[in-house]
Amino acid sequence: IHYSSFLSFKSQQIFIFVTSQKKQMEEIQIPPYFICPISLEMMKDPVTISTGITYDRENIEKWIFSAKNNTCPVTKQSLITGIELTPNVTLRRFIQSWCTINASHGIERFPTPKPPVSKPQIIKLLKEAKSPKMLMNSLKRLRSIASENDANKRCMESAGATEFLSSIINNSNEVFEEEGFMSTKDDVLSILYQLKLSKQGLKSLIMSGNGEFIESLTRVMQHGSYETRAYAVMLMKDMFEVSTSTLLLSLKQEFFTQVVQVLRDEISQKATKASLQVLVHACPFGRNRVKATEAGTIRVLVDLLLDSSEKRVCELMLILLDQVCQSAEGRVELLNHPGGLAIVSKKILRVSKLGSERAIKILHSISKFSSTPSVVQEMLSLGVVSKLCLVLQVDCGSKAKERAREILKFHAKAWSNSPCIPNNLLSSYPF
């Protein structure tokens, strides 16, 4: 179907909606060039990109900045050479005039959109914020600007807002306690998180203060309010997605202690998920697994798994538990918890395919490296063996079945004559 024909069809759909509302017999046909090619709705703030195509600002900003696309939706041409959004003032005035003319048919004239902020305006605000007297007002204004649209966020980033805000956090011990600006940390971290920084912006944040920003966030999590700690760990999650192994290997014990404490306090669903993702990023490395164990990660995860039912959160918990249990220290902690083996076994076939794979992998690590006679008998009495036999009979992935079969093979002699297992259950599988 030709593009203009499709827009005409969409115009007719809008006409039917309007006339049915107002019960008018007259036809109201919206001109096709008033329609945004992305949303197929009438534009309120038309802007033109470098390819010459006009879109509604909100939709093209989501396409470019939130969805991280670098092509024109219509022409598919690359936008790498420039992502400047030029307001199409003439078209906007035509649309507003058309709305006014058709007001009797229920068409409302939308107000003239507020222009996006400019780089000089941001630079001026940042300079004003360097004055302690102006700091709070400037931060309030910056937060408001960031909340308006994605273009403002990118403008703030390019104007140096990231570096300025991170410097406040890095120097928080010198500023906040002396001046009494305890709430300023909340404002600064909420703005930084709200900016949804680009990959380059996140990397510059990591390196701010000669790489001291992680330590600054750790201090915030140790002494800050619930809201501040939540923002700190959510910001860390974004940073760790672009971090290097060098940074992750340099994390200190206090960092793990504070992230685990945020997890333990269950500040919010977002903070819990972010804490889990931060630890998952950090724990592929052996020394970090030990630090995470010493911070009490195992006990917190087992306790949370007892009550958690949200799929993605459970998956993250089992992924992290699997990582930590790849260390001897982690396996010892899991076995020392009264409900450790039981809750891992319970999650098999109850969360998702990924959840089952991770739970079975945890049991595989226990069986292979930490299977004392008492552990083997505990697995039997808790129903772990029966669950593993069930895994072999259902569709839960070849890797999970292979590991389940290996666990059963490891201890087949100890379990084969158990009255807890039907006689034909173990014997039906050749080990």
XYZ file of C-alpha atoms in Angstrom:
431
model
C 0.000 0.000 0.000
C 1.366 3.415 -0.936
C 2.392 5.485 2.079
C 0.060 8.413 1.294
C -2.833 6.014 0.772
C -2.189 4.511 4.188
C -2.272 7.948 5.795
C -5.533 8.732 4.005
C -6.994 5.536 5.403
C -5.857 6.526 8.892
C -7.419 9.973 8.380
C -10.729 8.310 7.615
C -10.479 6.315 10.854
C -9.998 9.526 12.826
C -12.950 11.082 11.029
C -15.228 8.195 12.108
C -14.168 8.604 15.758
C -14.796 12.356 15.806
C -18.143 12.245 14.046
C -19.455 9.428 16.246
C -18.581 11.484 19.327
C -20.319 14.620 18.112
C -23.014 12.906 16.095
C -22.317 15.204 13.175
C -23.128 14.248 9.593
C -20.380 16.389 8.054
C -17.192 14.688 6.995
C -14.013 15.851 8.769
C -10.970 14.669 6.892
C -7.605 15.334 8.531
C -4.992 16.313 5.939
C -2.472 13.446 5.575
C 0.514 15.747 6.110
C -0.812 16.542 9.620
C -0.269 12.889 10.620
C 2.933 11.661 12.295
C 4.388 8.698 10.341
C 5.252 6.913 13.601
C 2.104 7.211 15.730
C -0.307 7.873 12.843
C -1.885 10.543 15.024
C -2.158 14.277 14.393
C 1.083 16.071 15.286
C 1.192 18.574 18.147
C 4.846 19.561 17.861
C 6.072 18.757 14.335
C 9.844 18.647 13.857
C 11.869 17.864 10.753
C 14.990 15.680 10.808
C 17.987 15.675 8.471
C 16.253 13.401 5.917
C 13.524 16.003 5.384
C 10.739 13.938 6.986
C 8.556 15.582 9.630
C 7.481 13.757 12.798
C 5.824 14.638 16.078
C 8.636 15.547 18.490
C 7.624 13.123 21.230
C 7.517 10.145 18.859
C 10.779 10.786 17.017
C 12.580 11.444 20.315
C 11.408 8.085 21.650
C 12.509 6.439 18.401
C 15.993 7.966 18.539
C 16.791 8.318 22.228
C 14.725 5.711 24.100
C 14.694 2.978 21.438
C 18.270 3.972 20.401
C 17.595 3.889 16.652
C 19.903 5.808 14.325
C 17.857 5.658 11.125
C 14.919 7.616 9.731
C 11.732 5.526 10.278
C 10.396 6.343 6.795
C 13.468 6.529 4.526
C 15.696 4.189 6.596
C 18.572 6.607 5.959
C 21.274 6.852 8.611
C 21.067 9.726 11.106
C 24.621 9.340 12.378
C 25.698 12.577 10.696
C 23.177 14.573 12.684
C 20.144 14.102 14.947
C 19.048 17.718 15.026
C 15.293 18.205 15.354
C 14.194 21.394 13.594
C 10.759 22.723 14.633
C 8.394 22.924 11.646
C 6.705 26.126 12.809
C 4.761 26.668 9.596
C 3.174 23.221 9.697
C 2.379 23.575 13.396
C 0.513 26.829 12.736
C -1.419 25.211 9.883
C -2.471 22.374 12.210
C -3.512 24.803 14.960
C -5.515 26.885 12.474
C -7.215 23.770 11.146
C -8.150 22.748 14.692
C -9.633 26.198 15.351
C -11.698 26.108 12.134
C -13.072 22.668 13.053
C -13.740 23.468 16.719
C -17.491 23.029 16.170
C -16.850 19.363 15.351
C -15.140 18.694 18.679
C -11.586 19.310 17.503
C -9.561 20.965 20.257
C -6.749 23.354 19.434
C -3.614 22.268 21.269
C -1.372 24.952 22.833
C 1.887 26.043 21.279
C 4.525 23.614 22.583
C 7.237 24.838 24.871
C 10.567 25.040 22.999
C 13.299 22.638 24.157
C 16.001 24.040 26.372
C 19.219 25.302 24.802
C 22.793 24.473 25.741
C 23.602 28.065 26.870
C 20.597 27.926 29.238
C 21.909 24.746 30.858
C 25.426 26.137 31.163
C 24.008 29.230 32.871
C 22.058 27.065 35.343
C 25.149 24.991 36.126
C 27.146 28.139 36.843
C 24.436 29.420 39.144
C 24.337 26.076 40.954
C 27.951 26.532 42.041
C 26.705 29.099 44.530
C 25.480 27.405 47.750
C 22.611 29.904 47.922
C 21.452 29.085 44.408
C 22.158 25.346 44.509
C 18.721 24.103 45.557
C 16.829 26.339 43.112
C 19.134 25.391 40.236
C 18.772 21.671 40.958
C 14.991 22.016 41.100
C 15.051 23.713 37.705
C 17.379 21.069 36.235
C 15.090 18.292 37.422
C 12.089 20.005 35.838
C 13.943 20.461 32.539
C 15.014 16.809 32.458
C 11.433 15.641 33.016
C 10.067 17.495 29.971
C 11.496 15.471 27.090
C 14.431 13.389 25.864
C 15.909 16.258 23.859
C 16.369 18.228 27.085
C 18.142 15.273 28.680
C 20.612 15.009 25.794
C 21.140 18.767 25.884
C 21.895 18.639 29.615
C 24.367 15.816 29.079
C 26.202 17.646 26.292
C 26.322 20.855 28.378
C 28.269 19.122 31.168
C 25.483 18.386 33.663
C 26.781 14.857 34.240
C 30.222 16.013 35.343
C 28.818 18.801 37.492
C 26.297 16.608 39.307
C 28.789 13.785 39.891
C 31.261 16.289 41.384
C 28.622 17.227 43.972
C 28.270 13.578 44.998
C 32.052 13.089 45.083
C 32.391 16.100 47.401
C 29.278 15.349 49.440
C 31.154 14.911 52.714
C 32.537 18.431 52.390
C 29.284 20.111 51.307
C 26.155 18.453 52.662
C 26.948 17.876 56.318
C 28.500 21.308 56.820
C 25.852 23.274 54.945
C 22.881 21.152 55.999
C 21.860 20.269 52.433
C 20.993 16.669 53.231
C 18.179 16.584 50.672
C 20.545 17.728 47.917
C 21.857 14.185 47.487
C 18.341 13.035 46.673
C 17.953 15.763 44.079
C 21.344 15.163 42.446
C 20.977 11.382 42.208
C 17.387 11.585 41.000
C 18.467 13.958 38.217
C 21.396 11.743 37.207
C 19.124 8.690 37.078
C 16.367 10.609 35.292
C 18.798 11.714 32.549
C 19.059 8.122 31.253
C 22.596 8.867 30.163
C 24.069 7.645 26.914
C 26.730 4.943 26.970
C 29.424 7.607 26.756
C 27.766 9.600 29.517
C 27.703 6.565 31.812
C 31.370 5.882 31.112
C 32.293 9.467 31.975
C 30.281 9.086 35.164
C 32.278 5.984 36.079
C 35.535 7.863 35.601
C 34.446 11.064 37.381
C 36.636 12.042 40.306
C 39.386 9.758 38.991
C 37.148 6.746 39.345
C 35.918 7.596 42.846
C 32.240 7.812 41.936
C 31.484 4.182 42.892
C 32.983 4.793 46.331
C 30.923 7.974 46.628
C 27.750 6.041 45.804
C 28.761 3.403 48.348
C 28.944 6.119 51.036
C 25.535 7.378 49.919
C 24.067 3.881 50.341
C 25.633 3.648 53.779
C 24.390 6.964 55.164
C 21.590 8.118 52.861
C 17.826 7.968 53.105
C 15.836 5.117 51.556
C 15.124 7.240 48.476
C 18.783 8.224 48.035
C 19.976 4.640 48.399
C 17.434 3.495 45.819
C 18.600 6.098 43.296
C 22.237 5.173 43.993
C 21.786 1.468 43.272
C 19.592 2.108 40.204
C 22.254 4.433 38.816
C 24.907 1.799 39.513
C 22.887 -0.711 37.530
C 23.021 1.527 34.449
C 26.740 2.155 34.953
C 27.629 -1.512 35.368
C 25.994 -2.326 32.030
C 28.802 -0.415 30.289
C 31.596 -0.969 32.824
C 34.862 -2.814 32.268
C 36.164 -5.884 34.081
C 38.883 -3.680 35.602
C 36.265 -1.606 37.422
C 34.308 -4.662 38.570
C 37.441 -6.355 39.894
C 38.315 -3.264 41.949
C 35.059 -3.262 43.940
C 35.623 -3.211 47.695
C 33.992 -5.271 50.420
C 31.994 -2.278 51.688
C 30.363 -1.950 48.259
C 28.945 -5.490 48.463
C 27.870 -4.941 52.070
C 25.839 -1.859 51.162
C 24.236 -3.292 48.003
C 23.196 -6.411 49.906
C 21.756 -4.190 52.647
C 19.604 -2.386 50.048
C 18.458 -5.824 48.904
C 17.699 -6.861 52.482
C 15.714 -3.686 53.231
C 13.417 -4.203 50.201
C 13.148 -0.453 49.649
C 11.167 -0.870 46.430
C 10.672 -3.368 43.611
C 12.864 -1.232 41.346
C 15.638 -0.990 43.929
C 15.498 -4.740 44.577
C 15.762 -5.567 40.884
C 18.573 -3.040 40.395
C 20.505 -4.456 43.375
C 20.249 -7.957 41.939
C 21.410 -6.773 38.510
C 24.363 -4.918 40.040
C 25.482 -8.047 41.901
C 24.953 -10.242 38.829
C 27.273 -7.944 36.865
C 29.872 -8.109 39.654
C 29.852 -11.817 40.488
C 31.258 -13.573 37.402
C 34.616 -12.957 39.109
C 35.814 -15.343 41.824
C 37.024 -12.798 44.345
C 33.748 -10.880 44.057
C 31.784 -14.058 44.771
C 33.677 -14.408 48.043
C 33.024 -10.745 48.916
C 29.344 -11.159 48.101
C 29.177 -14.237 50.324
C 30.864 -12.417 53.199
C 28.298 -9.614 52.784
C 25.489 -12.088 53.515
C 24.151 -12.464 49.972
C 23.190 -16.147 50.326
C 21.046 -15.691 53.424
C 19.275 -12.649 51.971
C 18.564 -14.421 48.661
C 17.159 -17.538 50.323
C 14.948 -15.464 52.623
C 13.663 -13.369 49.705
C 13.030 -16.419 47.513
C 10.729 -17.825 50.174
C 8.244 -14.994 49.579
C 9.032 -13.829 46.048
C 6.731 -14.741 43.175
C 7.606 -12.139 40.497
C 9.163 -14.049 37.600
C 12.060 -11.762 36.626
C 13.060 -11.091 40.234
C 13.136 -14.837 40.974
C 15.233 -15.433 37.845
C 17.750 -12.793 38.913
C 17.937 -14.265 42.417
C 18.616 -17.747 41.064
C 21.205 -16.414 38.594
C 23.009 -14.630 41.425
C 22.688 -17.628 43.754
C 24.195 -19.815 41.030
C 27.122 -17.411 40.591
C 27.894 -17.216 44.308
C 27.541 -21.002 44.749
C 30.344 -21.505 42.243
C 32.644 -20.620 45.155
C 33.264 -22.983 48.072
C 32.307 -20.222 50.507
C 28.976 -19.722 48.782
C 28.101 -23.414 48.842
C 28.912 -23.630 52.549
C 26.602 -20.687 53.278
C 23.752 -22.200 51.246
C 24.066 -25.548 53.049
C 24.211 -23.808 56.431
C 20.889 -22.101 55.776
C 18.022 -24.321 57.047
C 15.946 -23.594 53.956
C 18.742 -23.342 51.377
C 18.378 -26.633 49.497
C 14.630 -26.718 49.985
C 13.915 -23.321 48.390
C 16.241 -23.978 45.443
C 14.503 -27.282 44.772
C 11.075 -25.670 45.169
C 11.790 -23.148 42.398
C 12.462 -25.873 39.817
C 9.581 -25.959 37.277
C 7.821 -23.120 39.106
C 9.490 -19.949 37.812
C 10.546 -20.303 34.185
C 12.802 -22.367 31.983
C 15.720 -20.099 32.878
C 14.857 -20.320 36.571
C 14.782 -24.129 36.450
C 18.123 -24.276 34.634
C 19.788 -22.080 37.255
C 18.247 -23.929 40.201
C 19.420 -27.284 38.800
C 22.868 -25.815 38.156
C 23.081 -24.790 41.842
C 22.183 -28.330 42.930
C 24.729 -29.681 40.451
C 27.486 -27.565 42.065
C 26.446 -28.787 45.517
C 26.349 -32.440 44.400
C 29.671 -32.284 42.604
C 31.764 -30.327 45.104
C 30.011 -30.338 48.498
C 28.135 -33.645 48.721
C 28.825 -35.014 52.187
C 26.707 -38.010 53.286
C 24.497 -35.696 55.348
C 23.934 -33.417 52.355
C 23.024 -36.404 50.165
C 20.469 -37.577 52.717
C 19.087 -34.055 53.133
C 18.511 -33.852 49.373
C 16.560 -37.090 49.604
C 14.453 -36.091 52.597
C 13.612 -32.663 51.142
C 12.274 -34.148 47.926
C 15.144 -32.867 45.773
C 15.674 -36.322 44.232
C 12.003 -36.679 43.307
C 12.047 -33.231 41.694
C 15.132 -34.158 39.657
C 13.456 -37.342 38.445
C 10.475 -35.240 37.399
C 12.787 -32.924 35.433
C 13.800 -35.891 33.276
C 10.170 -36.438 32.294
C 9.210 -32.904 31.238
C 10.395 -30.380 28.691
C 12.745 -28.063 30.552
C 15.810 -27.883 28.302
C 18.480 -30.403 27.353
C 21.160 -28.787 29.532
C 18.947 -28.912 32.616
C 18.105 -32.577 31.952
C 21.761 -33.419 31.468
C 22.715 -31.838 34.805
C 19.771 -33.506 36.581
C 20.866 -36.864 35.186
C 24.440 -36.263 36.371
C 23.270 -35.410 39.893
C 21.233 -38.612 40.047
C 24.200 -40.573 38.722
C 26.561 -39.101 41.328
C 24.524 -40.543 44.215
C 22.418 -43.304 42.651
C 23.710 -45.930 45.101
C 22.794 -43.832 48.139
C 19.283 -43.191 46.844
C 18.361 -46.398 44.983
C 16.984 -48.275 48.005
C 15.284 -45.352 49.654
C 11.608 -45.843 50.625
C 11.084 -42.171 49.707
C 11.585 -42.970 46.024
C 9.368 -45.388 44.066
C 11.313 -48.534 43.098
C 10.974 -47.938 39.387
C 11.825 -44.208 39.447
C 15.605 -44.344 39.571
C 15.857 -47.700 37.829
C 13.992 -46.376 34.798
C 16.890 -44.071 33.946
C 20.173 -45.661 32.788
C 23.021 -44.019 34.619
